[in-house]
mmCIF file of C-alpha atoms in Angstrom:
data_model
loop_
_atom_site.group_PDB
_atom_site.id
_atom_site.type_symbol
_atom_site.label_atom_id
_atom_site.label_comp_id
_atom_site.label_asym_id
_atom_site.label_seq_id
_atom_site.Cartn_x
_atom_site.Cartn_y
_atom_site.Cartn_z
ATOM 1 C CA MET L 1 -34.558 1.011 -9.871
ATOM 2 C CA SER L 2 -32.654 3.863 -8.328
ATOM 3 C CA ALA L 3 -29.074 3.527 -7.092
ATOM 4 C CA PRO L 4 -28.615 2.165 -3.589
ATOM 5 C CA ILE L 5 -28.402 4.734 -0.814
ATOM 6 C CA GLN L 6 -24.886 4.868 0.598
ATOM 7 C CA VAL L 7 -24.326 4.389 4.295
ATOM 8 C CA GLY L 8 -20.850 5.465 5.397
ATOM 9 C CA MET L 9 -18.737 4.352 8.320
ATOM 10 C CA ALA L 10 -20.398 5.308 11.633
ATOM 11 C CA ASP L 11 -23.432 6.374 9.638
ATOM 12 C CA LEU L 12 -27.105 5.402 9.657
ATOM 13 C CA LYS L 13 -29.844 5.757 7.016
ATOM 14 C CA THR L 14 -33.420 4.682 6.536
ATOM 15 C CA ALA L 15 -35.423 4.114 3.351
ATOM 16 C CA ARG L 16 -38.539 2.450 1.944
ATOM 17 C CA ALA L 17 -39.146 -0.215 -0.658
ATOM 18 C CA PRO L 18 -38.232 -0.337 -3.516
ATOM 19 C CA HIS L 19 -35.020 1.372 -2.443
ATOM 20 C CA SER L 20 -31.920 -0.356 -1.202
ATOM 21 C CA LEU L 21 -29.184 0.602 1.236
ATOM 22 C CA VAL L 22 -25.501 -0.203 0.806
ATOM 23 C CA THR L 23 -22.414 0.004 2.957
ATOM 24 C CA SER L 24 -18.997 -0.806 1.523
ATOM 25 C CA GLY L 25 -15.998 -2.448 3.086
ATOM 26 C CA LEU L 26 -17.168 -3.673 6.473
ATOM 27 C CA GLY L 27 -14.203 -5.096 8.355
ATOM 28 C CA SER L 28 -14.503 -5.267 12.114
ATOM 29 C CA CYS L 29 -17.521 -2.967 11.827
ATOM 30 C CA VAL L 30 -20.996 -4.464 11.769
ATOM 31 C CA GLY L 31 -23.782 -3.551 9.367
ATOM 32 C CA VAL L 32 -27.113 -3.733 11.205
ATOM 33 C CA CYS L 33 -30.244 -3.887 9.048
ATOM 34 C CA LEU L 34 -33.688 -3.503 10.600
ATOM 35 C CA TRP L 35 -37.003 -3.506 8.787
ATOM 36 C CA ASP L 36 -40.747 -3.775 9.131
ATOM 37 C CA GLU L 37 -42.121 -6.251 6.611
ATOM 38 C CA VAL L 38 -45.576 -4.689 6.516
ATOM 39 C CA THR L 39 -44.711 -1.047 5.947
ATOM 40 C CA ARG L 40 -41.487 -1.986 4.111
ATOM 41 C CA VAL L 41 -39.566 0.718 5.867
ATOM 42 C CA GLY L 42 -36.084 -0.208 6.973
ATOM 43 C CA GLY L 43 -32.677 1.083 7.837
ATOM 44 C CA MET L 44 -29.013 0.273 8.052
ATOM 45 C CA ALA L 45 -26.399 1.304 10.603
ATOM 46 C CA HIS L 46 -22.635 0.851 10.140
ATOM 47 C CA VAL L 47 -21.393 0.544 13.727
ATOM 48 C CA MET L 48 -17.711 0.638 14.684
ATOM 49 C CA LEU L 49 -17.650 -0.079 18.404
ATOM 50 C CA PRO L 50 -19.762 -1.840 21.050
ATOM 51 C CA SER L 51 -20.601 1.195 23.167
ATOM 52 C CA ASP L 52 -19.455 4.651 24.113
ATOM 53 C CA ARG L 53 -17.115 4.443 27.074
ATOM 54 C CA SER L 54 -15.432 7.791 26.566
ATOM 55 C CA GLY L 55 -17.892 9.978 28.432
ATOM 56 C CA ARG L 56 -17.349 12.642 25.808
ATOM 57 C CA PRO L 57 -20.355 14.794 25.048
ATOM 58 C CA GLY L 58 -21.650 15.056 21.516
ATOM 59 C CA GLN L 59 -20.653 11.579 20.351
ATOM 60 C CA ASN L 60 -22.168 10.377 17.111
ATOM 61 C CA PRO L 61 -24.690 7.712 18.233
ATOM 62 C CA ALA L 62 -24.451 5.823 14.918
ATOM 63 C CA LYS L 63 -20.883 4.835 15.773
ATOM 64 C CA PHE L 64 -21.851 2.447 18.576
ATOM 65 C CA ALA L 65 -23.858 -0.773 18.618
ATOM 66 C CA ASP L 66 -26.119 0.200 21.525
ATOM 67 C CA SER L 67 -26.832 3.843 20.677
ATOM 68 C CA GLY L 68 -26.821 3.129 16.919
ATOM 69 C CA ILE L 69 -29.548 0.501 17.225
ATOM 70 C CA ALA L 70 -31.485 2.769 19.596
ATOM 71 C CA LEU L 71 -31.398 5.612 17.079
ATOM 72 C CA LEU L 72 -32.238 3.306 14.189
ATOM 73 C CA VAL L 73 -35.293 1.968 16.049
ATOM 74 C CA THR L 74 -36.488 5.463 17.035
ATOM 75 C CA THR L 75 -36.110 6.694 13.471
ATOM 76 C CA LEU L 76 -37.945 3.685 12.013
ATOM 77 C CA LEU L 77 -40.829 3.979 14.473
ATOM 78 C CA ARG L 78 -41.202 7.612 13.499
ATOM 79 C CA GLU L 79 -41.318 6.550 9.857
ATOM 80 C CA GLY L 80 -44.140 4.106 10.379
ATOM 81 C CA ALA L 81 -42.500 0.885 11.532
ATOM 82 C CA ARG L 82 -43.930 -1.014 14.473
ATOM 83 C CA GLN L 83 -41.591 -2.170 17.211
ATOM 84 C CA GLU L 84 -43.041 -5.712 17.384
ATOM 85 C CA ARG L 85 -42.680 -6.197 13.621
ATOM 86 C CA LEU L 86 -39.022 -5.196 13.469
ATOM 87 C CA ARG L 87 -36.633 -7.891 12.274
ATOM 88 C CA ALA L 88 -32.849 -7.781 11.971
ATOM 89 C CA LYS L 89 -30.110 -9.039 9.692
ATOM 90 C CA ILE L 90 -26.474 -8.369 10.443
ATOM 91 C CA ALA L 91 -23.131 -8.803 8.670
ATOM 92 C CA GLY L 92 -19.498 -7.957 9.356
ATOM 93 C CA GLY L 93 -17.517 -8.188 12.568
ATOM 94 C CA ALA L 94 -14.468 -9.785 10.978
ATOM 95 C CA GLN L 95 -11.023 -9.967 12.479
ATOM 96 C CA MET L 96 -8.970 -8.540 9.647
ATOM 97 C CA PHE L 97 -5.567 -8.958 11.257
ATOM 98 C CA ALA L 98 -4.592 -11.664 13.679
ATOM 99 C CA PHE L 99 -1.587 -11.224 15.911
ATOM 100 C CA ALA L 100 -0.417 -13.903 18.285
ATOM 101 C CA GLY L 101 -0.873 -12.664 21.823
ATOM 102 C CA GLN L 102 -2.377 -9.334 20.810
ATOM 103 C CA SER L 103 -4.815 -7.567 23.080
ATOM 104 C CA ASP L 104 -8.547 -7.642 22.513
ATOM 105 C CA ILE L 105 -8.320 -4.344 20.616
ATOM 106 C CA MET L 106 -7.614 -6.563 17.653
ATOM 107 C CA ASN L 107 -10.732 -8.622 18.144
ATOM 108 C CA ILE L 108 -13.074 -5.716 18.075
ATOM 109 C CA GLY L 109 -15.126 -7.476 15.387
ATOM 110 C CA ALA L 110 -16.288 -10.234 17.734
ATOM 111 C CA ARG L 111 -17.024 -7.678 20.438
ATOM 112 C CA ASN L 112 -19.086 -5.630 18.006
ATOM 113 C CA VAL L 113 -21.154 -8.648 16.980
ATOM 114 C CA ALA L 114 -21.758 -9.592 20.622
ATOM 115 C CA ALA L 115 -22.843 -6.033 21.464
ATOM 116 C CA VAL L 116 -25.229 -5.904 18.495
ATOM 117 C CA GLU L 117 -26.791 -9.254 19.423
ATOM 118 C CA GLU L 118 -27.193 -8.197 23.007
ATOM 119 C CA GLU L 119 -28.859 -4.920 22.079
ATOM 120 C CA LEU L 120 -31.249 -6.637 19.665
ATOM 121 C CA GLN L 121 -32.163 -9.217 22.269
ATOM 122 C CA ARG L 122 -32.683 -6.545 24.913
ATOM 123 C CA ARG L 123 -35.168 -4.855 22.601
ATOM 124 C CA GLY L 124 -36.891 -8.088 21.624
ATOM 125 C CA ILE L 125 -35.915 -7.701 17.961
ATOM 126 C CA ARG L 126 -35.540 -11.062 16.257
ATOM 127 C CA LEU L 127 -32.266 -11.654 14.445
ATOM 128 C CA VAL L 128 -33.299 -13.656 11.390
ATOM 129 C CA ALA L 129 -30.025 -13.860 9.463
ATOM 130 C CA ARG L 130 -26.348 -13.171 9.984
ATOM 131 C CA ASP L 131 -23.066 -13.408 8.167
ATOM 132 C CA THR L 132 -20.423 -12.480 10.703
ATOM 133 C CA GLY L 133 -16.852 -13.221 11.717
ATOM 134 C CA GLY L 134 -14.105 -14.608 9.545
ATOM 135 C CA ASN L 135 -11.075 -12.614 8.476
ATOM 136 C CA TYR L 136 -12.362 -10.858 5.375
ATOM 137 C CA GLY L 137 -14.234 -7.700 4.440
ATOM 138 C CA ARG L 138 -17.820 -7.451 3.274
ATOM 139 C CA THR L 139 -19.915 -5.045 1.239
ATOM 140 C CA ILE L 140 -23.612 -5.393 1.946
ATOM 141 C CA VAL L 141 -26.692 -4.316 0.005
ATOM 142 C CA PHE L 142 -30.069 -4.442 1.751
ATOM 143 C CA HIS L 143 -33.054 -4.569 -0.597
ATOM 144 C CA LEU L 144 -36.110 -3.238 1.162
ATOM 145 C CA ALA L 145 -38.576 -4.722 -1.321
ATOM 146 C CA THR L 146 -37.563 -8.279 -0.419
ATOM 147 C CA ALA L 147 -35.494 -7.807 2.772
ATOM 148 C CA ALA L 148 -32.718 -9.696 0.981
ATOM 149 C CA LEU L 149 -29.267 -8.849 2.266
ATOM 150 C CA VAL L 150 -26.600 -9.372 -0.387
ATOM 151 C CA VAL L 151 -23.110 -9.923 0.996
ATOM 152 C CA ARG L 152 -20.175 -9.399 -1.381
ATOM 153 C CA THR L 153 -16.594 -10.317 -0.526
ATOM 154 C CA ILE L 154 -13.201 -10.522 -2.169
ATOM 155 C CA GLY L 155 -12.242 -14.167 -2.536
ATOM 156 C CA HIS L 156 -14.986 -15.515 -0.287
ATOM 157 C CA GLY L 157 -17.880 -15.441 -2.696
ATOM 158 C CA GLU L 158 -21.202 -13.661 -2.728
ATOM 159 C CA ARG L 159 -24.276 -14.755 -0.839
ATOM 160 C CA VAL L 160 -27.782 -13.616 -0.055
ATOM 161 C CA ILE L 161 -29.052 -13.958 3.472
ATOM 162 C CA MET O 1 -8.256 16.505 26.001
ATOM 163 C CA SER O 2 -5.060 15.880 24.138
ATOM 164 C CA GLU O 3 -6.958 13.406 21.984
ATOM 165 C CA ASP O 4 -8.867 16.218 20.416
ATOM 166 C CA TYR O 5 -6.795 16.298 17.253
ATOM 167 C CA THR O 6 -8.815 19.165 15.885
ATOM 168 C CA ARG O 7 -6.971 21.463 18.245
ATOM 169 C CA LEU O 8 -3.535 20.856 16.804
ATOM 170 C CA THR O 9 -1.791 24.128 16.067
ATOM 171 C CA PRO O 10 -0.060 24.831 12.743
ATOM 172 C CA LEU O 11 3.261 24.613 14.575
ATOM 173 C CA GLN O 12 2.434 21.168 15.892
ATOM 174 C CA LEU O 13 1.280 19.995 12.505
ATOM 175 C CA ASP O 14 4.562 21.236 11.051
ATOM 176 C CA ALA O 15 6.507 19.332 13.692
ATOM 177 C CA LEU O 16 4.561 16.171 12.878
ATOM 178 C CA ARG O 17 5.116 16.697 9.176
ATOM 179 C CA GLU O 18 8.835 16.872 9.865
ATOM 180 C CA VAL O 19 8.690 13.623 11.835
ATOM 181 C CA VAL O 20 6.872 11.947 8.983
ATOM 182 C CA ASN O 21 9.316 13.381 6.480
ATOM 183 C CA ILE O 22 12.342 11.990 8.267
ATOM 184 C CA GLY O 23 10.648 8.698 9.143
ATOM 185 C CA ALA O 24 9.501 8.213 5.589
ATOM 186 C CA GLY O 25 12.927 9.230 4.268
ATOM 187 C CA ASN O 26 14.471 6.415 6.278
ATOM 188 C CA ALA O 27 11.806 4.056 5.045
ATOM 189 C CA ALA O 28 12.436 5.094 1.431
ATOM 190 C CA THR O 29 16.135 4.324 1.824
ATOM 191 C CA ALA O 30 15.304 0.891 3.222
ATOM 192 C CA LEU O 31 12.850 0.353 0.401
ATOM 193 C CA ALA O 32 15.410 1.371 -2.234
ATOM 194 C CA THR O 33 17.889 -1.170 -0.852
ATOM 195 C CA MET O 34 15.269 -3.883 -1.013
ATOM 196 C CA VAL O 35 14.069 -3.190 -4.535
ATOM 197 C CA GLN O 36 17.511 -2.113 -5.780
ATOM 198 C CA ALA O 37 16.100 0.952 -7.459
ATOM 199 C CA ARG O 38 15.828 4.616 -6.756
ATOM 200 C CA VAL O 39 12.765 5.331 -4.652
ATOM 201 C CA GLU O 40 11.038 8.684 -4.797
ATOM 202 C CA MET O 41 8.931 9.973 -1.989
ATOM 203 C CA ALA O 42 6.102 12.479 -2.224
ATOM 204 C CA VAL O 43 5.797 15.293 0.294
ATOM 205 C CA PRO O 44 4.117 13.645 3.261
ATOM 206 C CA ARG O 45 0.620 14.587 4.263
ATOM 207 C CA VAL O 46 -0.358 15.042 7.856
ATOM 208 C CA GLU O 47 -4.070 15.484 7.983
ATOM 209 C CA LEU O 48 -7.116 15.035 10.084
ATOM 210 C CA LEU O 49 -9.593 13.087 8.045
ATOM 211 C CA PRO O 50 -13.123 11.917 8.755
ATOM 212 C CA PHE O 51 -13.116 8.078 8.865
ATOM 213 C CA ASP O 52 -14.993 7.866 5.596
ATOM 214 C CA GLN O 53 -12.363 9.779 3.685
ATOM 215 C CA VAL O 54 -9.400 7.704 4.839
ATOM 216 C CA ALA O 55 -10.445 4.850 2.536
ATOM 217 C CA ASP O 56 -10.522 7.295 -0.369
ATOM 218 C CA LEU O 57 -6.744 7.634 -0.063
ATOM 219 C CA LEU O 58 -6.611 3.988 -1.127
ATOM 220 C CA GLY O 59 -9.078 4.435 -3.972
ATOM 221 C CA GLY O 60 -12.360 3.925 -2.107
ATOM 222 C CA PRO O 61 -13.765 1.502 0.471
ATOM 223 C CA GLU O 62 -14.347 -1.383 -1.926
ATOM 224 C CA VAL O 63 -11.027 -1.307 -3.786
ATOM 225 C CA PRO O 64 -8.879 -4.365 -3.062
ATOM 226 C CA VAL O 65 -5.527 -3.521 -1.509
ATOM 227 C CA ALA O 66 -2.637 -5.525 -0.119
ATOM 228 C CA CYS O 67 -1.704 -4.288 3.347
ATOM 229 C CA VAL O 68 0.993 -4.994 5.854
ATOM 230 C CA PHE O 69 0.059 -3.850 9.302
ATOM 231 C CA LEU O 70 2.318 -3.436 12.323
ATOM 232 C CA TYR O 71 1.907 -2.146 15.777
ATOM 233 C CA LEU O 72 4.673 0.010 17.227
ATOM 234 C CA SER O 73 4.442 -0.385 20.973
ATOM 235 C CA GLY O 74 6.032 1.782 23.623
ATOM 236 C CA GLU O 75 5.149 4.986 25.462
ATOM 237 C CA ALA O 76 3.570 6.396 22.334
ATOM 238 C CA PRO O 77 2.070 3.426 20.513
ATOM 239 C CA ALA O 78 1.229 3.824 16.867
ATOM 240 C CA ARG O 79 -0.079 1.751 14.017
ATOM 241 C CA VAL O 80 1.757 1.537 10.739
ATOM 242 C CA LEU O 81 -0.022 0.427 7.627
ATOM 243 C CA PHE O 82 1.786 -0.108 4.337
ATOM 244 C CA ALA O 83 -0.756 -0.428 1.559
ATOM 245 C CA LEU O 84 -0.233 -1.386 -2.080
ATOM 246 C CA GLU O 85 -2.556 -1.739 -5.005
ATOM 247 C CA VAL O 86 -2.884 -5.440 -5.766
ATOM 248 C CA GLU O 87 -1.123 -5.080 -9.140
ATOM 249 C CA ARG O 88 1.781 -3.297 -7.438
ATOM 250 C CA ALA O 89 1.930 -5.938 -4.744
ATOM 251 C CA LEU O 90 2.355 -8.630 -7.415
ATOM 252 C CA GLN O 91 5.086 -6.581 -9.118
ATOM 253 C CA MET O 92 6.793 -6.103 -5.769
ATOM 254 C CA VAL O 93 6.830 -9.843 -5.178
ATOM 255 C CA ASP O 94 8.580 -10.313 -8.540
ATOM 256 C CA VAL O 95 11.178 -7.724 -7.523
ATOM 257 C CA LEU O 96 11.670 -9.088 -4.014
ATOM 258 C CA MET O 97 11.875 -12.721 -5.102
ATOM 259 C CA GLN O 98 14.040 -11.818 -8.108
ATOM 260 C CA ARG O 99 11.576 -13.308 -10.533
ATOM 261 C CA GLU O 100 11.016 -12.200 -14.121
ATOM 262 C CA PRO O 101 8.542 -9.288 -14.191
ATOM 263 C CA GLY O 102 5.014 -10.621 -14.651
ATOM 264 C CA THR O 103 5.760 -14.021 -13.076
ATOM 265 C CA THR O 104 3.631 -13.502 -9.999
ATOM 266 C CA VAL O 105 -0.057 -13.529 -10.877
ATOM 267 C CA ALA O 106 -1.457 -14.438 -7.475
ATOM 268 C CA LEU O 107 -0.194 -14.093 -3.948
ATOM 269 C CA ASP O 108 0.994 -17.357 -2.468
ATOM 270 C CA GLU O 109 2.472 -17.913 0.979
ATOM 271 C CA MET O 110 5.967 -17.000 -0.219
ATOM 272 C CA GLY O 111 4.698 -13.805 -1.794
ATOM 273 C CA VAL O 112 2.848 -12.820 1.333
ATOM 274 C CA SER O 113 5.889 -13.400 3.491
ATOM 275 C CA ALA O 114 8.037 -11.341 1.095
ATOM 276 C CA LEU O 115 5.567 -8.485 1.413
ATOM 277 C CA GLN O 116 5.464 -8.872 5.189
ATOM 278 C CA GLU O 117 9.220 -8.617 5.258
ATOM 279 C CA LEU O 118 9.035 -5.500 3.107
ATOM 280 C CA GLY O 119 6.456 -3.976 5.433
ATOM 281 C CA ASN O 120 8.569 -4.924 8.409
ATOM 282 C CA ILE O 121 11.679 -3.243 7.055
ATOM 283 C CA VAL O 122 9.812 -0.121 5.993
ATOM 284 C CA ALA O 123 7.979 0.201 9.311
ATOM 285 C CA SER O 124 11.128 -0.453 11.324
ATOM 286 C CA ALA O 125 13.038 2.208 9.395
ATOM 287 C CA TYR O 126 10.187 4.536 10.163
ATOM 288 C CA GLY O 127 10.097 3.559 13.829
ATOM 289 C CA ASN O 128 13.851 4.036 14.189
ATOM 290 C CA ALA O 129 13.648 7.560 12.803
ATOM 291 C CA LEU O 130 10.809 8.349 15.179
ATOM 292 C CA ALA O 131 12.785 6.955 18.093
ATOM 293 C CA GLU O 132 15.787 9.081 17.230
ATOM 294 C CA LEU O 133 13.740 12.260 16.932
ATOM 295 C CA THR O 134 11.659 11.783 20.034
ATOM 296 C CA GLY O 135 13.866 9.706 22.336
ATOM 297 C CA LEU O 136 10.900 7.357 22.754
ATOM 298 C CA ALA O 137 11.047 3.650 21.991
ATOM 299 C CA PHE O 138 8.980 2.190 19.169
ATOM 300 C CA LEU O 139 9.015 -1.604 19.139
ATOM 301 C CA PRO O 140 7.527 -3.144 16.009
ATOM 302 C CA SER O 141 5.221 -6.160 16.297
ATOM 303 C CA VAL O 142 5.281 -9.100 13.923
ATOM 304 C CA PRO O 143 3.775 -7.856 10.643
ATOM 305 C CA ALA O 144 0.251 -8.961 9.777
ATOM 306 C CA PHE O 145 -0.978 -9.148 6.200
ATOM 307 C CA ALA O 146 -4.349 -8.798 4.518
ATOM 308 C CA LEU O 147 -5.543 -8.521 0.949
ATOM 309 C CA ASP O 148 -9.026 -7.159 1.064
ATOM 310 C CA MET O 149 -11.313 -4.162 0.622
ATOM 311 C CA ALA O 150 -9.634 -0.917 1.679
ATOM 312 C CA GLY O 151 -12.603 0.021 3.852
ATOM 313 C CA ALA O 152 -12.564 -3.296 5.684
ATOM 314 C CA ILE O 153 -8.858 -3.056 6.414
ATOM 315 C CA LEU O 154 -9.120 0.538 7.548
ATOM 316 C CA ASP O 155 -12.107 0.084 9.816
ATOM 317 C CA ALA O 156 -10.226 -2.614 11.701
ATOM 318 C CA VAL O 157 -7.287 -0.234 12.060
ATOM 319 C CA LEU O 158 -9.363 2.882 12.777
ATOM 320 C CA ALA O 159 -11.983 1.410 15.120
ATOM 321 C CA GLN O 160 -10.132 2.477 18.259
ATOM 322 C CA TYR O 161 -10.166 6.101 17.121
ATOM 323 C CA GLY O 162 -13.925 5.917 17.182
ATOM 324 C CA GLU O 163 -13.781 5.975 20.973
ATOM 325 C CA VAL O 164 -12.364 9.459 21.033
ATOM 326 C CA SER O 165 -13.012 11.076 17.695
ATOM 327 C CA ASP O 166 -14.794 10.998 14.376
ATOM 328 C CA GLN O 167 -11.536 11.727 12.653
ATOM 329 C CA ALA O 168 -8.172 10.037 12.439
ATOM 330 C CA LEU O 169 -4.838 11.775 12.318
ATOM 331 C CA VAL O 170 -3.327 10.315 9.193
ATOM 332 C CA MET O 171 0.312 10.666 8.296
ATOM 333 C CA GLU O 172 0.609 9.480 4.764
ATOM 334 C CA THR O 173 3.585 9.086 2.497
ATOM 335 C CA CYS O 174 3.579 7.934 -1.065
ATOM 336 C CA PHE O 175 6.558 6.054 -2.502
ATOM 337 C CA ALA O 176 7.387 5.507 -6.124
ATOM 338 C CA ALA O 177 10.280 3.803 -7.879
ATOM 339 C CA ALA O 178 11.611 4.009 -11.405
ATOM 340 C CA GLY O 179 9.402 1.853 -13.602
ATOM 341 C CA LEU O 180 6.758 1.439 -10.912
ATOM 342 C CA ASP O 181 4.306 4.310 -10.589
ATOM 343 C CA VAL O 182 3.290 4.002 -7.014
ATOM 344 C CA ILE O 183 4.861 1.437 -4.760
ATOM 345 C CA GLY O 184 2.622 2.052 -1.877
ATOM 346 C CA LEU O 185 1.218 4.298 0.747
ATOM 347 C CA LEU O 186 2.545 4.332 4.261
ATOM 348 C CA PHE O 187 0.220 5.407 7.020
ATOM 349 C CA MET O 188 1.278 6.160 10.541
ATOM 350 C CA LEU O 189 -1.548 6.438 13.013
ATOM 351 C CA PRO O 190 -0.638 7.339 16.593
ATOM 352 C CA ASP O 191 -2.943 5.763 19.158
ATOM 353 C CA PRO O 192 -5.258 8.115 20.999
ATOM 354 C CA GLY O 193 -3.156 9.635 23.776
ATOM 355 C CA ALA O 194 0.151 8.801 22.085
ATOM 356 C CA LEU O 195 0.205 12.055 20.206
ATOM 357 C CA GLU O 196 0.651 13.986 23.416
ATOM 358 C CA HIS O 197 3.843 12.053 24.180
ATOM 359 C CA ILE O 198 5.178 12.568 20.684
ATOM 360 C CA LEU O 199 4.507 16.300 20.767
ATOM 361 C CA GLN O 200 6.030 16.629 24.216
ATOM 362 C CA ALA O 201 9.115 14.751 23.093
ATOM 363 C CA LEU O 202 9.363 17.118 20.134
ATOM 364 C CA GLU O 203 8.977 20.018 22.537
ATOM 365 C CA VAL O 204 5.924 21.462 20.903
ATOM 366 C CA ASP O 205 3.174 21.656 23.510
ATOM 367 C CA ALA O 206 0.311 19.250 23.299
ATOM 368 C CA PRO O 207 -3.025 20.763 22.356
#
């Protein structure tokens, strides 16, 4: 099988079975995987923040939970997925550093996860598996042939969700 | 907006490089006292890097690194990250705890607190130099520690830059001591908006 397709930080890619998508070193970021089980087309977004509050023009939509999921859905529908068949798996959203009394900037991971969940729910996309939170990083590999999401960590084991 | 780092002029970049040079010089002196060895410092880099490439400075997003992270609060808040390869971190613990080289094979609570103290001293030396140059106050937070994938550590530190940019202004210094190749990398990341204050204080106009 070919090498997994790399998805960078604030990046988004789609692919078909038997390919797989990988994103390395998710900390507070969240990896959002969507797929259509019938057409076996799927995608992964590596989102950094809940939503764009800057008002700046020309922002990269893949950076934010709301616009990233929107773009991922649009792209997948264009590639033959059906909205009602889309399913989601997510991983990441850790709090890498904990400071006593620090502002919520530090808990961006939890805010990212909440924003992703909200956006999925708003679109009626069922979240079937998740591996979120904690205080450690994750590398995730999404296999489109099986929809298995492999989560690798340092010191916290490896699991398939 | 001032947060548009891409509009920094060569003069401003030079001024920042000088800040980093002096800050890192102070940090190197503090480091040398702690490890009781001569500490060399590479010419600092001040660069705008796409988020993806920042992790490459630490060997790639999946490479495990030991990091001490501090927040310098004040009018021009900044984040300071002191990152070491895991092997180097273990060697540093031996040096700091005055153990025989090779004694530390895993990081325990004592080792972590020794590294936090090291990060604290380095970051404070850096903050003091910045304060002297700019007349602004930089108050270091309690140091936080993580041993994890470089990408995971950096995305937690860089996330806030995502609001305003696709790039981070990275001020990076590399330290080395006799017998140890690379002690660690020190990153200084001014918060969005803080750069303007720093540049004003240095009397080079903000972009």
